GROMACS .gro file of C-alpha atoms in nm:
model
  275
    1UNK     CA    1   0.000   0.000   0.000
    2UNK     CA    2   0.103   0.391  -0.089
    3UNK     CA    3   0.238   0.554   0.202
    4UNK     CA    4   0.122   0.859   0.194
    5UNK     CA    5   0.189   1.168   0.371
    6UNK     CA    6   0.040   1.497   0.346
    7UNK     CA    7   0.252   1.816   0.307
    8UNK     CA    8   0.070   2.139   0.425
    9UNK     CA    9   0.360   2.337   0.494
   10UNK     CA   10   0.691   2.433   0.303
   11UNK     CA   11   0.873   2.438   0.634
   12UNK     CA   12   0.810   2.081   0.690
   13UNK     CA   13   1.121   1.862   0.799
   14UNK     CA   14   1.023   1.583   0.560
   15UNK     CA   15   1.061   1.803   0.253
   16UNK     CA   16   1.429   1.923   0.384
   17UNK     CA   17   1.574   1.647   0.149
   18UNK     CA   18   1.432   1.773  -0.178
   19UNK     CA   19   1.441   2.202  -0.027
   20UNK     CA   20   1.673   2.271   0.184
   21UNK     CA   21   1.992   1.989   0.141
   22UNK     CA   22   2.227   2.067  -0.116
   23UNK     CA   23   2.394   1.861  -0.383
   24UNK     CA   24   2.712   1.805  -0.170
   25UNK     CA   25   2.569   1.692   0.126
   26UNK     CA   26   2.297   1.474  -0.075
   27UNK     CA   27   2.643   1.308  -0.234
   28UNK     CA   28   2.735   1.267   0.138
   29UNK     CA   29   3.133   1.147   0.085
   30UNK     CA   30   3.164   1.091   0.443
   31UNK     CA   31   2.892   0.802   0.436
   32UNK     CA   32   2.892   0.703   0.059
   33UNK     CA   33   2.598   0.415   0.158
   34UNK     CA   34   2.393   0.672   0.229
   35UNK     CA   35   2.429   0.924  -0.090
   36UNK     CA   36   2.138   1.051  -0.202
   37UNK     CA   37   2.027   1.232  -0.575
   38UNK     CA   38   1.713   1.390  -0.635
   39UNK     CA   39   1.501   1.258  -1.029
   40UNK     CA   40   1.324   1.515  -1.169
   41UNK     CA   41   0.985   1.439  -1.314
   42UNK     CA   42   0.774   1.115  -1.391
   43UNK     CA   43   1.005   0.988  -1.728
   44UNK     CA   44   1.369   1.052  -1.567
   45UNK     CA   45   1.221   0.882  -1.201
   46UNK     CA   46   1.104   0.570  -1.459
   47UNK     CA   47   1.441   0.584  -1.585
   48UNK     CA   48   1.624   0.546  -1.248
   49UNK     CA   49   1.383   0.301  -1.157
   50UNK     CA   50   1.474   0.073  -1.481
   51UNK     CA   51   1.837   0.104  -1.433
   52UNK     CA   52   1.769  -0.038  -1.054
   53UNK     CA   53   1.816   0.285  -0.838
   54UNK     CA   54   1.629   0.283  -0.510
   55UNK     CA   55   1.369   0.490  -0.422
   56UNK     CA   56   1.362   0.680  -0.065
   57UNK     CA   57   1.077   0.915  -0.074
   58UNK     CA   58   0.851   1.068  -0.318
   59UNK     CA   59   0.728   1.476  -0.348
   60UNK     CA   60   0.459   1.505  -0.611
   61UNK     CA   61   0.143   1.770  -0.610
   62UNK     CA   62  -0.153   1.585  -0.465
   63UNK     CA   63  -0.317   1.583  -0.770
   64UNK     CA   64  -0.135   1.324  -0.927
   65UNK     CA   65  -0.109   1.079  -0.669
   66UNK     CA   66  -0.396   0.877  -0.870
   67UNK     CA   67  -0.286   1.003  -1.179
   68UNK     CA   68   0.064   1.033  -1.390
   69UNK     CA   69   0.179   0.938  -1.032
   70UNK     CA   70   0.037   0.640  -0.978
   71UNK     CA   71   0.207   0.372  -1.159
   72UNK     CA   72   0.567   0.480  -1.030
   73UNK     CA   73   0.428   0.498  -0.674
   74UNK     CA   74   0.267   0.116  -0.690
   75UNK     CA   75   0.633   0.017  -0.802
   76UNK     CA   76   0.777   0.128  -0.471
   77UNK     CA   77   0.618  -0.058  -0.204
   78UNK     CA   78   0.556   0.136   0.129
   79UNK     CA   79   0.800   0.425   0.101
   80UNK     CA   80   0.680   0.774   0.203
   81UNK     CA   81   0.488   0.976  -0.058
   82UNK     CA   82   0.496   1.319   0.040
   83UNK     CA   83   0.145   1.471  -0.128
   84UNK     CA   84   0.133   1.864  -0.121
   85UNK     CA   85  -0.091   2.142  -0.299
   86UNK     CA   86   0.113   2.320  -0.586
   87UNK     CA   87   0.085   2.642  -0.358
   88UNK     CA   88   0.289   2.489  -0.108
   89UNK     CA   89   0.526   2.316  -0.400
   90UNK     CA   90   0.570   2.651  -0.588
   91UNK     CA   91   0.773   2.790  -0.297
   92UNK     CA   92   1.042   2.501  -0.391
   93UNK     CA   93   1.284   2.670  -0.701
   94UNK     CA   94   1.212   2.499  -1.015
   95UNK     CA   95   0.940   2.281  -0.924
   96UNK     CA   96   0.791   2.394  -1.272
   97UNK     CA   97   1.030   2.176  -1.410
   98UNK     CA   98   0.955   1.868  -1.263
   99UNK     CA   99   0.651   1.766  -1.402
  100UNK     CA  100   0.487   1.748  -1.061
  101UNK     CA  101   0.709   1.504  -0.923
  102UNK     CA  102   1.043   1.437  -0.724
  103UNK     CA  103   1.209   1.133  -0.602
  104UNK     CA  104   1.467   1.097  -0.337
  105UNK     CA  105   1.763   0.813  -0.427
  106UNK     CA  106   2.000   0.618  -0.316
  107UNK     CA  107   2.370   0.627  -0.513
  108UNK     CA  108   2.490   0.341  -0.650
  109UNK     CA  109   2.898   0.229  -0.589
  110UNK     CA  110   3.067   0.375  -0.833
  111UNK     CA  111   3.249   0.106  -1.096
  112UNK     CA  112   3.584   0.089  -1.141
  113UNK     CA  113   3.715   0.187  -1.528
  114UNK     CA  114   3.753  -0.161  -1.650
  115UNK     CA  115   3.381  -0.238  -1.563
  116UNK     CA  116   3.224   0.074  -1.761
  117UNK     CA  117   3.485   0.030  -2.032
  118UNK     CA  118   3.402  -0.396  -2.085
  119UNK     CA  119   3.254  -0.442  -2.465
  120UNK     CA  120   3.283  -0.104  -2.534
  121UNK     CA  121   3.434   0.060  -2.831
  122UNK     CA  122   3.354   0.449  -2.825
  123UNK     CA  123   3.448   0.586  -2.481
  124UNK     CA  124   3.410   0.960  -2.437
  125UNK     CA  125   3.611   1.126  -2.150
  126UNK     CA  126   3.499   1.449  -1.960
  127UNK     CA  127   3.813   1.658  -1.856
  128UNK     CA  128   3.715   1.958  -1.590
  129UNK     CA  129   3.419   1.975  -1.691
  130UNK     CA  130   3.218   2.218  -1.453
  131UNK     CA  131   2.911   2.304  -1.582
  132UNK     CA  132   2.652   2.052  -1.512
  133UNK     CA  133   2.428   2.187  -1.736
  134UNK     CA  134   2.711   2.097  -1.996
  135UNK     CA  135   2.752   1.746  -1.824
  136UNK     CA  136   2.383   1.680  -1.888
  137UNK     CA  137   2.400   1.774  -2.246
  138UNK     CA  138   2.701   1.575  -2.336
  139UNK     CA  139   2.553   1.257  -2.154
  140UNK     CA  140   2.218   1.259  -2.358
  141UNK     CA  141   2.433   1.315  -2.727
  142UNK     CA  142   2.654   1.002  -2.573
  143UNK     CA  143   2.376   0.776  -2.492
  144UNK     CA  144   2.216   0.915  -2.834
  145UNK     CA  145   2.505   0.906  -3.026
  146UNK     CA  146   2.699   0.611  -2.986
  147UNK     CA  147   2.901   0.640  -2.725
  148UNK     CA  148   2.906   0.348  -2.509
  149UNK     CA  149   3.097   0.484  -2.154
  150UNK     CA  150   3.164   0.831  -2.020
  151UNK     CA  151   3.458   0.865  -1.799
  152UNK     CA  152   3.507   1.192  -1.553
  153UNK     CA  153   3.832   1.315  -1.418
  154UNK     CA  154   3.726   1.424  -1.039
  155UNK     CA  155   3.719   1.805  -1.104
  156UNK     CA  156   3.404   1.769  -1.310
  157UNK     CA  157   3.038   1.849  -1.231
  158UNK     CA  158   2.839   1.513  -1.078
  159UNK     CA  159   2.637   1.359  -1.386
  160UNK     CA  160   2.380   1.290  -1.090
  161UNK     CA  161   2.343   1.655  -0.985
  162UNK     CA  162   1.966   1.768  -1.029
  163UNK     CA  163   2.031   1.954  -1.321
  164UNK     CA  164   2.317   1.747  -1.497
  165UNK     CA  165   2.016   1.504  -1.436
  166UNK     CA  166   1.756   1.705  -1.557
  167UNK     CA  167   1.979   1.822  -1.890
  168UNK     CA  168   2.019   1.475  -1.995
  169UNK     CA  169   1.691   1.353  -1.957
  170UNK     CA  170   1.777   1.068  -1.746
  171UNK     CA  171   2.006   0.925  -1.988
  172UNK     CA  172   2.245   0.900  -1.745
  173UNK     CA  173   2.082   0.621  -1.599
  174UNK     CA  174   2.107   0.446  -1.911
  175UNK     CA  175   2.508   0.485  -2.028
  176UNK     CA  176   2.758   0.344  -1.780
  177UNK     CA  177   2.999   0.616  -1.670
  178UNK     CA  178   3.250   0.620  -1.335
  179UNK     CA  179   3.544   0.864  -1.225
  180UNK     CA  180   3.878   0.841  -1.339
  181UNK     CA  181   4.129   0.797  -1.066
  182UNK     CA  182   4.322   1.152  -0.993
  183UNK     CA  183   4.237   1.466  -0.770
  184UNK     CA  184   3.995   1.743  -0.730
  185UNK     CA  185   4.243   1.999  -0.915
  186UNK     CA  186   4.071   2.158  -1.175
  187UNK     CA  187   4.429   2.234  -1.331
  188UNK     CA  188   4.546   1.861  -1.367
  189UNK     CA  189   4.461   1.690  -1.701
  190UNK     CA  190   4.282   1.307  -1.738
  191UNK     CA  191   4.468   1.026  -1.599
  192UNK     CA  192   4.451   0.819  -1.989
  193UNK     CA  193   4.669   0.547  -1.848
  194UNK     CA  194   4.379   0.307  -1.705
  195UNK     CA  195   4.207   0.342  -2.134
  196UNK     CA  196   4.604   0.238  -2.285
  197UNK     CA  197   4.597  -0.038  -2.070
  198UNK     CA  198   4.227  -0.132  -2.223
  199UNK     CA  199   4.367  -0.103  -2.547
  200UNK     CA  200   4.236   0.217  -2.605
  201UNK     CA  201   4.343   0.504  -2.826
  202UNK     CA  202   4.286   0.833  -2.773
  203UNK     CA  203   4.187   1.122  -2.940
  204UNK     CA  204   4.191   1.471  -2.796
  205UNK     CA  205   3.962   1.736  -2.915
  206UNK     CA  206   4.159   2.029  -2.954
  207UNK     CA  207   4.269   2.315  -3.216
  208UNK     CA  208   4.625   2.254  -3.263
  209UNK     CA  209   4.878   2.305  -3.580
  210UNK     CA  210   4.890   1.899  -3.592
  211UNK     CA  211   4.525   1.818  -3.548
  212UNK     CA  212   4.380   1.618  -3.777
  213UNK     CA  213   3.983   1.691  -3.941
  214UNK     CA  214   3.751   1.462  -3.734
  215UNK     CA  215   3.631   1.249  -4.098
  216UNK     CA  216   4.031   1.174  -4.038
  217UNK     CA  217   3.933   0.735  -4.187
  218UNK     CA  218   4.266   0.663  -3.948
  219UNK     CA  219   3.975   0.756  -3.659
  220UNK     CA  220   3.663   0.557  -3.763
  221UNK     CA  221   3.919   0.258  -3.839
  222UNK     CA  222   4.069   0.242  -3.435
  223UNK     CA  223   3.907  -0.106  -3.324
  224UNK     CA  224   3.879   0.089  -2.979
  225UNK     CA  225   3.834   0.481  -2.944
  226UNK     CA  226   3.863   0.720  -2.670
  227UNK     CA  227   3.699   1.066  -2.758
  228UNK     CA  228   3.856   1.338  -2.474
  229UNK     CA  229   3.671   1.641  -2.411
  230UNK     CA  230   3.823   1.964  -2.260
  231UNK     CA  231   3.669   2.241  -2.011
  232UNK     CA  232   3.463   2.513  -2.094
  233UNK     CA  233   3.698   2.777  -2.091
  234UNK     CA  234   4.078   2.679  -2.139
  235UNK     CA  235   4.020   2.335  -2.302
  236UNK     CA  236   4.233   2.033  -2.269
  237UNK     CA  237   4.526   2.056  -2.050
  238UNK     CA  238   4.865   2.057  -2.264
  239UNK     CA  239   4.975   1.746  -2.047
  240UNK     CA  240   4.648   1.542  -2.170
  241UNK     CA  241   4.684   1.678  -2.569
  242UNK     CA  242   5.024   1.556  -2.564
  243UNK     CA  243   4.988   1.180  -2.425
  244UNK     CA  244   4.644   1.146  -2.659
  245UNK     CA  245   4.727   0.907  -2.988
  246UNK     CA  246   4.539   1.171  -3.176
  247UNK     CA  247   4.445   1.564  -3.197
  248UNK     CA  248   4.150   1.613  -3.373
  249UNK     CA  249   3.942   1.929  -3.504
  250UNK     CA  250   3.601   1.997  -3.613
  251UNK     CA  251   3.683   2.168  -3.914
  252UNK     CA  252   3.437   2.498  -3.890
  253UNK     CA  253   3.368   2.823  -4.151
  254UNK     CA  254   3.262   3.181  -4.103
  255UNK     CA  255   3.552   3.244  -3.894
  256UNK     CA  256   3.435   3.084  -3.566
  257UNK     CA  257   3.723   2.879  -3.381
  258UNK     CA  258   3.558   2.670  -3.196
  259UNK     CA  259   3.199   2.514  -3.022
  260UNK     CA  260   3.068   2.515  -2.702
  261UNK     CA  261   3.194   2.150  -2.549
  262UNK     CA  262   2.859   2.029  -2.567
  263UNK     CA  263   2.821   2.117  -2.922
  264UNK     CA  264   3.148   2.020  -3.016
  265UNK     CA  265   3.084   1.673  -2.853
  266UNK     CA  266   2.744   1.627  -3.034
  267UNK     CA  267   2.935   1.631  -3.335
  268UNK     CA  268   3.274   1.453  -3.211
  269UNK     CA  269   3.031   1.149  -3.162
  270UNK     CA  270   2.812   1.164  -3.442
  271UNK     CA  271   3.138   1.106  -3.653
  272UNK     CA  272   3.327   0.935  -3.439
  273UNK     CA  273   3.089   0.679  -3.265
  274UNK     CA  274   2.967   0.514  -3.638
  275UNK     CA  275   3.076   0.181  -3.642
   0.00000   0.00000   0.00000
């Protein structure tokens, strides 16, 4: 049976989860059993559920607890359903966005490099990249586009962060990804030894006098393919450009040097991630 709890007001301590805790306590590092994210709306919460996340709580506007609610909330067994007016939910930024509906859940262990990288051919790797809104973007043109792993060095932006979440339409849930080993340093470039040792080559997306055009046939021939992406603002670190197999360029016209990464990586692996 639905547990479920009426919400009358905004100060409530059972909303504090979903209002008032922020991503980096939700990701809780000091008690990693107990991390938390928050899915956004009825499709990316179905997602999470298929890909076997577990469900803590529920928010959704009263209304569609025996409606667009329903069938997610039967797959849950007993857990609390907090049920609220959309007066109350309004004073919670962005509800707008969710479709009516939140769910509280529990992290998964992270995998280790060899287990998101087994069977796969197209790998694309995420250097210091801070933006989630950027993460969320690249993640959906992965899962979209042929890409069968992501791979983050530690500086970037959580892929389970609400909006990385949101951004990607829950396609994060559906493409393996994990962490590289390395540190926090937003200055230190990705650690590409773990993808040699795969038998991976790599292929840095950067504008540099040796890069090669991305329809390159050397690229689309490498049995196994690691597509590295650089931050926002300065790009790839020289250190990671210079132990990649490959530098590669979108060749571009009206004199514009270069994409936004999340652009640049919707193209990167249309062309790259053909077999």
């Amino acid at each position: 049976m639905p547990n479920i709890i009426p919400i009358t007001d905004f100060a409530d301590p059972a909303l504090d989860v979903y209002a008032r805790t922020s991503e980096v306590q939700l990701l809780n590092r000091f008690d990693p059993a107990n991390a938390m994210f928050i899915a956004e709306s009825p499709k990316v919460i179905e997602r999470a559920l298929n890909a076997g996340y577990e469900p803590v709580s529920f928010l959704t506007e009263a209304r569609h607890v025996e409606t667009q609610a329903r069938d997610l909330i039967a797959r849950c067994g007993e857990i609390p359903v907090y049920a609220a007016e959309l007066a109350v939910l309004t004073e919670l930024t962005g509800f707008q966005l969710t479709r009516g509906m939140l769910c509280a859940m529990r992290r998964k262990p992270l995998k280790s490099v060899a287990e998101v990288c087994a069977g796969a051919r197209r790998v694309a790797v995420l250097e210091n990249i801070m933006n989630p809104t950027n993460i969320g973007a690249i993640v959906r043109s992965a899962a979209a586009l042929g890409i069968d792993a992501l791979l983050l060095t530690p500086a970037c932006s959580d892929p389970l962060y609400r909006r990385a979440i949101r951004v990607s339409m829950g396609t994060v849930f559906q493409i393996p990804w994990t962490f590289l080993p390395g540190d926090t340093d937003s200055h230190a470039g990705a650690e590409l030894a773990p993808l040699k040792t795969l038998g991976f080559q790599t292929a840095a997306m950067a504008l540099c006098d040796d890069s090669v055009s991305i329809d390159d046939p050397a690229l689309n021939a490498a049995e196994k393919l690691a597509i590295v992406l650089g931050t926002e603002g300065d790009g790839l670190a020289a250190k990671t450009i210079a132990d990649c197999d490959y530098t590669v360029r979108i060749p571009m016209s009206h004199g514009v040097d270069s994409l936004n990464v999340a652009a640049a990586s919707a193209v990167a692996f249309w062309q790259l991630g053909r077999r």
